Coordinates of N, CA and C in Angstrom, one line a residue:
M1 N 13.2 -11.4 28.3 CA 12.1 -11.6 29.2 C 11.0 -12.3 28.5
E2 N 10.6 -11.9 27.3 CA 9.5 -12.5 26.6 C 9.8 -13.9 26.2
A3 N 11.1 -14.2 25.8 CA 11.4 -15.6 25.4 C 11.4 -16.5 26.7
K4 N 11.8 -15.9 27.8 CA 11.7 -16.7 29.1 C 10.3 -17.0 29.5
L5 N 9.4 -15.9 29.3 CA 8.0 -16.1 29.6 C 7.4 -17.2 28.7
N6 N 7.7 -17.0 27.4 CA 7.2 -18.0 26.4 C 7.6 -19.4 26.8
S7 N 8.9 -19.6 27.2 CA 9.3 -20.9 27.5 C 8.6 -21.5 28.7
K8 N 8.3 -20.6 29.7 CA 7.6 -21.0 30.9 C 6.1 -21.5 30.5
V9 N 5.5 -20.7 29.7 CA 4.1 -21.0 29.3 C 4.1 -22.2 28.4
I10 N 4.9 -22.3 27.4 CA 5.0 -23.5 26.6 C 5.3 -24.8 27.4
G11 N 6.3 -24.7 28.2 CA 6.6 -25.8 29.1 C 5.5 -26.3 30.0
S12 N 4.8 -25.3 30.6 CA 3.7 -25.6 31.5 C 2.5 -26.2 30.7
F13 N 2.2 -25.7 29.5 CA 1.2 -26.3 28.7 C 1.5 -27.7 28.3
L14 N 2.8 -28.0 27.9 CA 3.2 -29.3 27.5 C 3.2 -30.3 28.6
I15 N 3.3 -29.8 29.8 CA 3.2 -30.7 31.0 C 1.7 -31.0 31.4
L16 N 0.9 -29.9 31.5 CA -0.5 -30.0 31.9 C -1.3 -30.8 30.9
G17 N -1.0 -30.6 29.6 CA -1.8 -31.2 28.5 C -1.9 -32.7 28.6
P18 N -0.7 -33.4 28.6 CA -0.8 -34.9 28.6 C -1.4 -35.4 30.0
L19 N -1.1 -34.7 31.1 CA -1.6 -35.1 32.4 C -3.1 -35.1 32.4
L20 N -3.7 -34.0 31.9 CA -5.2 -33.8 31.9 C -5.9 -34.7 30.8
L21 N -5.1 -35.2 29.9 CA -5.7 -36.1 28.9 C -5.6 -37.6 29.3
V22 N -4.4 -37.9 29.8 CA -4.2 -39.4 30.1 C -4.7 -39.8 31.5
I23 N -4.5 -39.0 32.5 CA -4.9 -39.4 33.9 C -6.4 -39.6 33.9
P24 N -7.3 -38.6 33.5 CA -8.7 -38.8 33.5 C -9.2 -40.0 32.7
W25 N -8.5 -40.3 31.6 CA -8.8 -41.4 30.7 C -8.6 -42.7 31.4
F26 N -7.5 -42.8 32.2 CA -7.2 -44.0 32.9 C -8.1 -44.2 34.2
T27 N -8.4 -43.1 34.8 CA -9.1 -43.2 36.1 C -10.6 -43.0 36.0
L28 N -11.1 -42.2 35.1 CA -12.5 -41.9 35.0 C -13.1 -42.4 33.7
G29 N -12.3 -42.5 32.6 CA -12.9 -42.8 31.3 C -13.5 -44.2 31.2
V30 N -14.5 -44.3 30.3 CA -15.2 -45.6 30.0 C -14.7 -46.1 28.7
D31 N -14.2 -47.4 28.6 CA -13.7 -47.9 27.4 C -14.8 -48.2 26.4
V32 N -14.9 -47.5 25.3 CA -16.0 -47.7 24.4 C -15.4 -48.1 23.0
S33 N -14.2 -48.6 23.0 CA -13.6 -49.0 21.7 C -14.3 -50.1 21.1
G34 N -14.6 -50.0 19.8 CA -15.3 -51.1 19.1 C -16.8 -51.1 19.3
M35 N -17.3 -50.2 20.0 CA -18.8 -50.2 20.3 C -19.5 -49.4 19.2
S36 N -20.7 -49.8 19.0 CA -21.6 -49.0 18.1 C -22.1 -47.8 18.9
P37 N -22.6 -46.7 18.2 CA -23.1 -45.6 19.0 C -24.2 -45.9 20.0
S38 N -25.0 -46.9 19.8 CA -26.0 -47.3 20.8 C -25.3 -47.9 22.0
E39 N -24.3 -48.8 21.8 CA -23.6 -49.4 22.9 C -22.8 -48.4 23.6
H40 N -22.2 -47.4 22.8 CA -21.4 -46.3 23.4 C -22.2 -45.5 24.4
I41 N -23.4 -45.1 24.0 CA -24.2 -44.2 24.9 C -24.7 -45.0 26.1
A42 N -25.0 -46.2 25.9 CA -25.4 -47.1 27.1 C -24.3 -47.2 28.1
A43 N -23.1 -47.4 27.6 CA -21.9 -47.6 28.4 C -21.6 -46.3 29.2
V44 N -21.6 -45.2 28.6 CA -21.2 -44.0 29.3 C -22.3 -43.5 30.2
L45 N -23.6 -43.9 29.9 CA -24.7 -43.5 30.8 C -24.6 -44.2 32.1
E46 N -24.1 -45.4 32.1 CA -23.9 -46.2 33.3 C -23.0 -45.5 34.3
K47 N -22.0 -44.8 33.8 CA -21.1 -44.0 34.6 C -21.0 -42.6 34.1
S48 N -22.2 -42.0 34.0 CA -22.3 -40.7 33.4 C -21.5 -39.6 34.2
G49 N -21.5 -39.7 35.5 CA -20.7 -38.7 36.3 C -19.2 -38.8 35.9
Q50 N -18.7 -40.0 35.9 CA -17.3 -40.2 35.5 C -17.0 -39.7 34.1
S51 N -17.9 -40.1 33.2 CA -17.7 -39.7 31.8 C -17.7 -38.2 31.6
E52 N -18.6 -37.5 32.3 CA -18.7 -36.1 32.2 C -17.5 -35.4 32.8
A53 N -17.0 -35.9 33.9 CA -15.8 -35.3 34.6 C -14.6 -35.5 33.7
S54 N -14.5 -36.8 33.1 CA -13.4 -37.1 32.2 C -13.4 -36.2 31.0
G55 N -14.6 -36.0 30.4 CA -14.7 -35.2 29.2 C -14.3 -33.7 29.4
I56 N -14.8 -33.2 30.6 CA -14.4 -31.8 30.9 C -12.9 -31.6 31.1
L57 N -12.3 -32.5 31.8 CA -10.9 -32.5 32.0 C -10.1 -32.7 30.7
N58 N -10.6 -33.5 29.8 CA -10.0 -33.8 28.5 C -10.0 -32.6 27.7
V59 N -11.1 -31.8 27.7 CA -11.2 -30.5 26.9 C -10.1 -29.6 27.4
F60 N -9.9 -29.4 28.7 CA -8.8 -28.5 29.2 C -7.5 -29.1 28.8
G61 N -7.3 -30.4 28.9 CA -6.1 -31.1 28.5 C -5.8 -30.9 27.1
A62 N -6.8 -31.0 26.2 CA -6.6 -30.7 24.8 C -6.1 -29.3 24.5
I63 N -6.7 -28.4 25.2 CA -6.3 -27.0 25.0 C -4.9 -26.8 25.3
F64 N -4.4 -27.3 26.5 CA -3.0 -27.2 26.8 C -2.1 -28.0 25.9
F65 N -2.5 -29.2 25.5 CA -1.7 -30.1 24.7 C -1.5 -29.5 23.3
F66 N -2.6 -29.2 22.6 CA -2.4 -28.7 21.2 C -1.8 -27.3 21.2
T67 N -2.2 -26.5 22.1 CA -1.7 -25.1 22.1 C -0.2 -25.1 22.4
G68 N 0.2 -25.9 23.4 CA 1.6 -26.0 23.7 C 2.5 -26.5 22.6
L69 N 2.0 -27.6 21.9 CA 2.7 -28.1 20.7 C 2.8 -27.1 19.6
Y70 N 1.7 -26.3 19.4 CA 1.6 -25.3 18.4 C 2.7 -24.2 18.6
Y71 N 2.7 -23.7 19.9 CA 3.7 -22.6 20.2 C 5.1 -23.2 20.2
L72 N 5.3 -24.4 20.5 CA 6.6 -25.0 20.4 C 7.0 -25.0 19.0
S73 N 6.1 -25.4 18.1 CA 6.5 -25.4 16.6 C 6.9 -23.9 16.2
K74 N 6.2 -22.9 16.7 CA 6.4 -21.6 16.3 C 7.8 -21.1 16.9
S75 N 8.2 -21.7 18.0 CA 9.5 -21.3 18.6 C 10.7 -21.9 17.9
L76 N 10.5 -22.8 17.0 CA 11.6 -23.5 16.3 C 12.0 -22.7 15.1
K77 N 13.0 -21.9 15.3 CA 13.5 -21.0 14.2 C 15.0 -21.4 13.9
S78 N 15.3 -21.6 12.7 CA 16.7 -21.9 12.3 C 17.0 -21.4 10.9
D79 N 18.3 -21.6 10.5 CA 18.7 -21.2 9.1 C 18.3 -22.3 8.1
D80 N 17.7 -23.4 8.6 CA 17.3 -24.5 7.7 C 15.9 -24.3 7.3
G81 N 15.7 -24.0 6.0 CA 14.4 -23.7 5.5 C 13.4 -24.9 5.6
I82 N 14.0 -26.1 5.4 CA 13.2 -27.3 5.4 C 12.6 -27.5 6.8
S83 N 13.5 -27.4 7.8 CA 13.1 -27.5 9.2 C 12.0 -26.5 9.6
N84 N 12.2 -25.3 9.2 CA 11.2 -24.2 9.5 C 9.9 -24.6 8.8
S85 N 9.9 -25.1 7.6 CA 8.7 -25.4 6.9 C 7.9 -26.6 7.6
L86 N 8.7 -27.6 8.0 CA 8.1 -28.7 8.7 C 7.5 -28.3 10.0
A87 N 8.2 -27.4 10.7 CA 7.6 -27.0 12.0 C 6.3 -26.2 11.8
A88 N 6.3 -25.3 10.7 CA 5.2 -24.5 10.5 C 4.0 -25.3 10.1
L89 N 4.2 -26.3 9.2 CA 3.1 -27.2 8.7 C 2.6 -28.1 9.8
G90 N 3.6 -28.6 10.6 CA 3.2 -29.4 11.7 C 2.4 -28.7 12.7
G91 N 2.8 -27.5 13.0 CA 2.0 -26.6 14.0 C 0.6 -26.3 13.5
L92 N 0.5 -26.1 12.2 CA -0.8 -25.8 11.6 C -1.8 -27.0 11.8
L93 N -1.3 -28.2 11.4 CA -2.1 -29.4 11.6 C -2.5 -29.7 13.0
I94 N -1.5 -29.4 13.9 CA -1.8 -29.7 15.3 C -2.8 -28.7 15.9
I95 N -2.8 -27.5 15.6 CA -3.7 -26.5 16.1 C -5.1 -26.7 15.5
L96 N -5.2 -27.3 14.3 CA -6.5 -27.6 13.7 C -7.2 -28.7 14.4
C97 N -6.4 -29.5 15.1 CA -7.0 -30.7 15.9 C -7.8 -30.2 17.1
L98 N -7.4 -29.0 17.6 CA -8.0 -28.5 18.9 C -9.5 -28.4 18.8
P99 N -10.1 -27.6 17.8 CA -11.5 -27.5 17.7 C -12.2 -28.8 17.4
M100 N -11.5 -29.6 16.6 CA -12.1 -30.9 16.3 C -12.2 -31.8 17.5
F101 N -11.1 -31.9 18.3 CA -11.1 -32.7 19.5 C -12.1 -32.2 20.5
A102 N -12.2 -30.9 20.7 CA -13.1 -30.3 21.6 C -14.5 -30.6 21.3
T103 N -14.8 -30.5 19.9 CA -16.2 -30.8 19.5 C -16.5 -32.3 19.7
L104 N -15.5 -33.1 19.4 CA -15.8 -34.6 19.6 C -16.1 -34.9 21.0
V105 N -15.3 -34.4 22.0 CA -15.6 -34.6 23.4 C -16.9 -33.9 23.8
G106 N -17.1 -32.7 23.3 CA -18.3 -32.0 23.6 C -19.6 -32.7 23.1
A107 N -19.4 -33.4 22.0 CA -20.6 -34.2 21.5 C -21.0 -35.3 22.4
E108 N -20.0 -35.9 23.1 CA -20.3 -37.0 24.0 C -21.0 -36.4 25.3
L109 N -20.6 -35.2 25.7 CA -21.2 -34.6 26.9 C -22.6 -34.2 26.5
I110 N -22.8 -33.7 25.3 CA -24.2 -33.3 24.9 C -25.1 -34.6 24.8
A111 N -24.5 -35.6 24.2 CA -25.2 -36.9 24.0 C -25.7 -37.5 25.4
I112 N -24.8 -37.4 26.4 CA -25.2 -37.9 27.7 C -26.4 -37.1 28.2
S113 N -26.3 -35.8 28.1 CA -27.4 -34.9 28.6 C -28.7 -35.1 27.9
E114 N -28.6 -35.2 26.5 CA -29.8 -35.5 25.7 C -30.4 -36.8 25.9
A115 N -29.5 -37.8 26.1 CA -30.0 -39.2 26.4 C -30.8 -39.3 27.7
K116 N -30.3 -38.6 28.7 CA -31.0 -38.6 30.0 C -32.4 -38.0 29.9
E117 N -32.5 -37.0 29.0 CA -33.8 -36.3 28.9 C -34.7 -36.9 27.8
Y118 N -34.1 -37.4 26.7 CA -35.0 -37.8 25.6 C -34.8 -39.3 25.3
G119 N -33.9 -40.0 25.9 CA -33.7 -41.4 25.6 C -32.4 -41.7 24.9
N120 N -32.0 -42.9 24.9 CA -30.7 -43.4 24.4 C -30.6 -43.2 22.9
E121 N -31.7 -43.3 22.2 CA -31.6 -43.1 20.7 C -31.2 -41.8 20.3
V122 N -31.6 -40.7 21.0 CA -31.2 -39.4 20.7 C -29.7 -39.2 20.9
G123 N -29.2 -39.8 22.1 CA -27.8 -39.7 22.4 C -27.0 -40.4 21.4
A124 N -27.4 -41.6 21.0 CA -26.7 -42.4 20.0 C -26.6 -41.7 18.6
T125 N -27.7 -41.0 18.3 CA -27.7 -40.2 17.0 C -26.6 -39.1 17.0
I126 N -26.5 -38.4 18.2 CA -25.5 -37.4 18.3 C -24.1 -37.9 18.2
L127 N -23.9 -39.1 18.8 CA -22.6 -39.7 18.8 C -22.2 -40.2 17.3
A128 N -23.2 -40.7 16.7 CA -23.0 -41.2 15.3 C -22.7 -40.0 14.4
A129 N -23.3 -38.9 14.6 CA -23.0 -37.7 13.7 C -21.6 -37.1 14.0
S130 N -21.0 -37.4 15.1 CA -19.7 -36.8 15.4 C -18.6 -37.7 15.1
T131 N -18.8 -38.9 14.6 CA -17.7 -39.9 14.3 C -16.7 -39.4 13.3
G132 N -17.2 -38.6 12.4 CA -16.2 -38.1 11.3 C -15.1 -37.2 11.9
L133 N -15.4 -36.7 13.1 CA -14.4 -35.8 13.8 C -13.2 -36.6 14.3
Q134 N -13.3 -38.0 14.3 CA -12.2 -38.8 14.8 C -11.0 -38.7 13.8
M135 N -11.2 -38.1 12.6 CA -10.1 -38.0 11.7 C -9.0 -37.0 12.3
C136 N -9.4 -36.3 13.4 CA -8.4 -35.4 14.0 C -7.2 -36.3 14.5
G137 N -7.4 -37.6 14.8 CA -6.3 -38.4 15.2 C -5.2 -38.5 14.1
F138 N -5.6 -38.6 12.8 CA -4.7 -38.6 11.7 C -3.9 -37.3 11.6
L139 N -4.7 -36.1 11.7 CA -4.0 -34.8 11.7 C -3.0 -34.7 12.8
M140 N -3.4 -35.1 14.0 CA -2.5 -35.0 15.1 C -1.2 -35.8 14.9
I141 N -1.4 -37.0 14.4 CA -0.2 -37.9 14.1 C 0.7 -37.3 13.1
I142 N 0.2 -36.8 12.0 CA 1.0 -36.2 10.9 C 1.7 -34.9 11.5
G143 N 0.9 -34.1 12.2 CA 1.4 -32.8 12.7 C 2.6 -33.1 13.7
I144 N 2.4 -34.0 14.6 CA 3.5 -34.3 15.6 C 4.7 -35.0 14.9
F145 N 4.4 -35.8 13.9 CA 5.5 -36.4 13.1 C 6.4 -35.3 12.5
L146 N 5.7 -34.3 11.8 CA 6.4 -33.2 11.2 C 7.2 -32.3 12.2
L147 N 6.6 -32.1 13.4 CA 7.2 -31.4 14.5 C 8.5 -32.2 14.9
G148 N 8.3 -33.5 15.1 CA 9.5 -34.3 15.5 C 10.6 -34.2 14.4
A149 N 10.2 -34.2 13.1 CA 11.2 -34.1 12.1 C 12.0 -32.8 12.2
S150 N 11.2 -31.7 12.5 CA 11.9 -30.4 12.6 C 12.8 -30.4 13.8
L151 N 12.4 -31.0 14.9 CA 13.3 -31.0 16.1 C 14.5 -31.9 15.8
T152 N 14.4 -32.9 15.0 CA 15.5 -33.8 14.7 C 16.5 -33.0 13.8
L153 N 16.0 -32.4 12.8 CA 16.8 -31.6 11.8 C 17.6 -30.5 12.5
Q154 N 17.0 -29.9 13.5 CA 17.6 -28.8 14.2 C 18.5 -29.3 15.3
K155 N 18.5 -30.7 15.5 CA 19.3 -31.3 16.6 C 19.0 -30.7 18.0
K156 N 17.7 -30.3 18.2 CA 17.4 -29.8 19.5 C 17.3 -30.9 20.4
W157 N 17.9 -30.7 21.6 CA 18.0 -31.8 22.6 C 18.7 -33.0 21.9
K158 N 19.7 -32.7 21.1 CA 20.5 -33.7 20.4 C 19.7 -34.5 19.4
G159 N 18.5 -34.1 19.1 CA 17.7 -34.8 18.1 C 17.0 -36.0 18.6
I160 N 17.3 -36.3 19.9 CA 16.7 -37.6 20.5 C 15.2 -37.4 20.6
V161 N 14.7 -36.3 21.2 CA 13.3 -36.1 21.4 C 12.5 -36.1 20.1
G162 N 13.0 -35.4 19.1 CA 12.3 -35.4 17.8 C 12.2 -36.8 17.2
A163 N 13.3 -37.6 17.3 CA 13.3 -39.0 16.8 C 12.3 -39.8 17.5
L164 N 12.2 -39.7 18.8 CA 11.3 -40.5 19.6 C 9.8 -40.1 19.2
F165 N 9.6 -38.8 19.0 CA 8.3 -38.3 18.5 C 7.9 -39.0 17.2
M166 N 8.8 -39.1 16.3 CA 8.6 -39.6 15.0 C 8.3 -41.1 15.1
I167 N 9.1 -41.8 16.0 CA 8.8 -43.3 16.1 C 7.5 -43.5 16.7
A168 N 7.1 -42.7 17.8 CA 5.8 -42.9 18.4 C 4.6 -42.7 17.5
T169 N 4.8 -41.6 16.6 CA 3.7 -41.3 15.7 C 3.6 -42.4 14.6
I170 N 4.7 -42.9 14.2 CA 4.6 -44.0 13.2 C 3.9 -45.2 13.7
L171 N 4.2 -45.6 15.0 CA 3.5 -46.7 15.6 C 2.0 -46.4 15.8
S172 N 1.7 -45.2 16.1 CA 0.3 -44.8 16.3 C -0.4 -44.9 14.9
F173 N 0.2 -44.5 13.9 CA -0.4 -44.6 12.5 C -0.6 -46.0 12.1
I174 N 0.4 -46.9 12.4 CA 0.2 -48.3 12.1 C -0.9 -48.9 12.9
D175 N -1.1 -48.5 14.2 CA -2.2 -49.0 15.0 C -3.6 -48.6 14.4
I176 N -3.6 -47.3 13.9 CA -4.9 -46.9 13.3 C -5.2 -47.6 12.0
V177 N -4.3 -47.7 11.1 CA -4.5 -48.3 9.8 C -4.7 -49.8 9.9
S178 N -4.1 -50.4 10.9 CA -4.3 -51.9 11.1 C -5.5 -52.2 11.9
D179 N -6.2 -51.1 12.4 CA -7.4 -51.3 13.2 C -7.1 -52.2 14.4
G180 N -5.9 -52.0 15.0 CA -5.6 -52.7 16.2 C -4.9 -54.1 16.0
A181 N -4.8 -54.5 14.7 CA -4.3 -55.8 14.4 C -2.8 -55.9 14.6
A182 N -2.1 -54.7 14.7 CA -0.7 -54.7 15.0 C -0.3 -55.2 16.4
G183 N -1.3 -55.2 17.3 CA -1.1 -55.6 18.6 C -1.1 -54.5 19.7
E184 N -1.4 -54.9 20.9 CA -1.5 -54.0 22.0 C -0.2 -53.3 22.3
V185 N 0.9 -54.0 22.1 CA 2.2 -53.3 22.4 C 2.4 -52.1 21.5
V186 N 2.1 -52.3 20.2 CA 2.3 -51.2 19.3 C 1.4 -50.0 19.6
S187 N 0.2 -50.3 20.0 CA -0.8 -49.3 20.4 C -0.3 -48.5 21.6
I188 N 0.1 -49.2 22.6 CA 0.5 -48.6 23.9 C 1.7 -47.7 23.7
I189 N 2.8 -48.3 23.0 CA 4.0 -47.6 22.8 C 3.7 -46.3 21.9
G190 N 2.9 -46.5 20.9 CA 2.6 -45.4 20.0 C 1.9 -44.3 20.6
W191 N 0.7 -44.6 21.2 CA -0.2 -43.5 21.7 C 0.4 -42.9 23.0
M192 N 0.8 -43.8 23.9 CA 1.3 -43.3 25.2 C 2.7 -42.7 25.0
G193 N 3.4 -43.2 23.9 CA 4.7 -42.7 23.6 C 4.8 -41.2 23.4
F194 N 3.9 -40.7 22.5 CA 4.0 -39.3 22.2 C 3.4 -38.4 23.3
F195 N 2.4 -39.0 24.1 CA 2.0 -38.2 25.3 C 3.2 -38.1 26.3
L196 N 3.9 -39.2 26.5 CA 5.0 -39.1 27.4 C 6.1 -38.2 26.8
M197 N 6.4 -38.2 25.5 CA 7.4 -37.4 24.9 C 7.0 -35.9 25.0
T198 N 5.7 -35.6 24.9 CA 5.2 -34.3 25.1 C 5.5 -33.8 26.5
L199 N 5.2 -34.7 27.5 CA 5.5 -34.3 28.9 C 6.9 -34.1 29.1
I200 N 7.8 -34.9 28.6 CA 9.2 -34.7 28.7 C 9.7 -33.4 28.1
T201 N 9.1 -33.2 26.9 CA 9.5 -31.9 26.2 C 9.1 -30.7 27.0
G202 N 7.9 -30.8 27.7 CA 7.5 -29.7 28.6 C 8.5 -29.5 29.7
I203 N 9.0 -30.6 30.3 CA 9.9 -30.5 31.4 C 11.2 -29.9 30.9
L204 N 11.7 -30.4 29.7 CA 13.0 -29.8 29.2 C 12.9 -28.4 28.8
T205 N 11.6 -27.9 28.5 CA 11.4 -26.5 28.1 C 11.3 -25.6 29.4
L206 N 10.6 -26.1 30.4 CA 10.3 -25.3 31.5 C 11.4 -25.2 32.5
V207 N 12.1 -26.3 32.8 CA 13.2 -26.3 33.8 C 14.3 -25.2 33.6
P208 N 14.8 -25.2 32.3 CA 15.8 -24.2 32.1 C 15.3 -22.7 32.2
A209 N 14.0 -22.5 31.9 CA 13.4 -21.2 32.0 C 13.3 -20.8 33.4
L210 N 13.0 -21.7 34.3 CA 12.9 -21.4 35.7 C 14.2 -21.1 36.4
K211 N 15.3 -21.6 35.8 CA 16.6 -21.4 36.4 C 17.2 -20.1 36.0
K212 N 16.6 -19.4 35.0 CA 17.2 -18.1 34.5 C 16.8 -17.0 35.5

């Protein structure tokens, strides 16, 4: 019963997480890539309602996304010590991303509020101070790569899901280190790839549990 419940929770989290991260980003988010903190705060203030709604939904999405992947990593038990170690380390890096991502999104929400009250310079200062938290992207990529490697070694879902996780994270890493020079195709396949694979993993985890 506990394993069935855990599968339902993990599967639900892995489905809700990507949806609450990606859909608000596409429909409500403001593209601030390549902008300075001053330009960033000016852009989000123009559509502050949308930005705040997107930020709040993203926080909930991050909670489901990172927690779901973390508990998925904890559920991967096998006789292969290497696979278990990869899953454990990957899960640790993934769950470390949650407070960092939540703080990063929260900083933008606070910046919007403070900019409305005290001016754009204050909001820009808050955004500038939070830029270091963007390193959570690296932790997420490494963590999901290790999780994918564990899934592949265990041949869970015939190893296909794990391999696709690894490919997506490699492309995401290339996109980051090349600062977008690798091209839009690499960026889209990389970043959207592991969100899509997380959603698929959630479905593969949840559906069998519902049938029991």
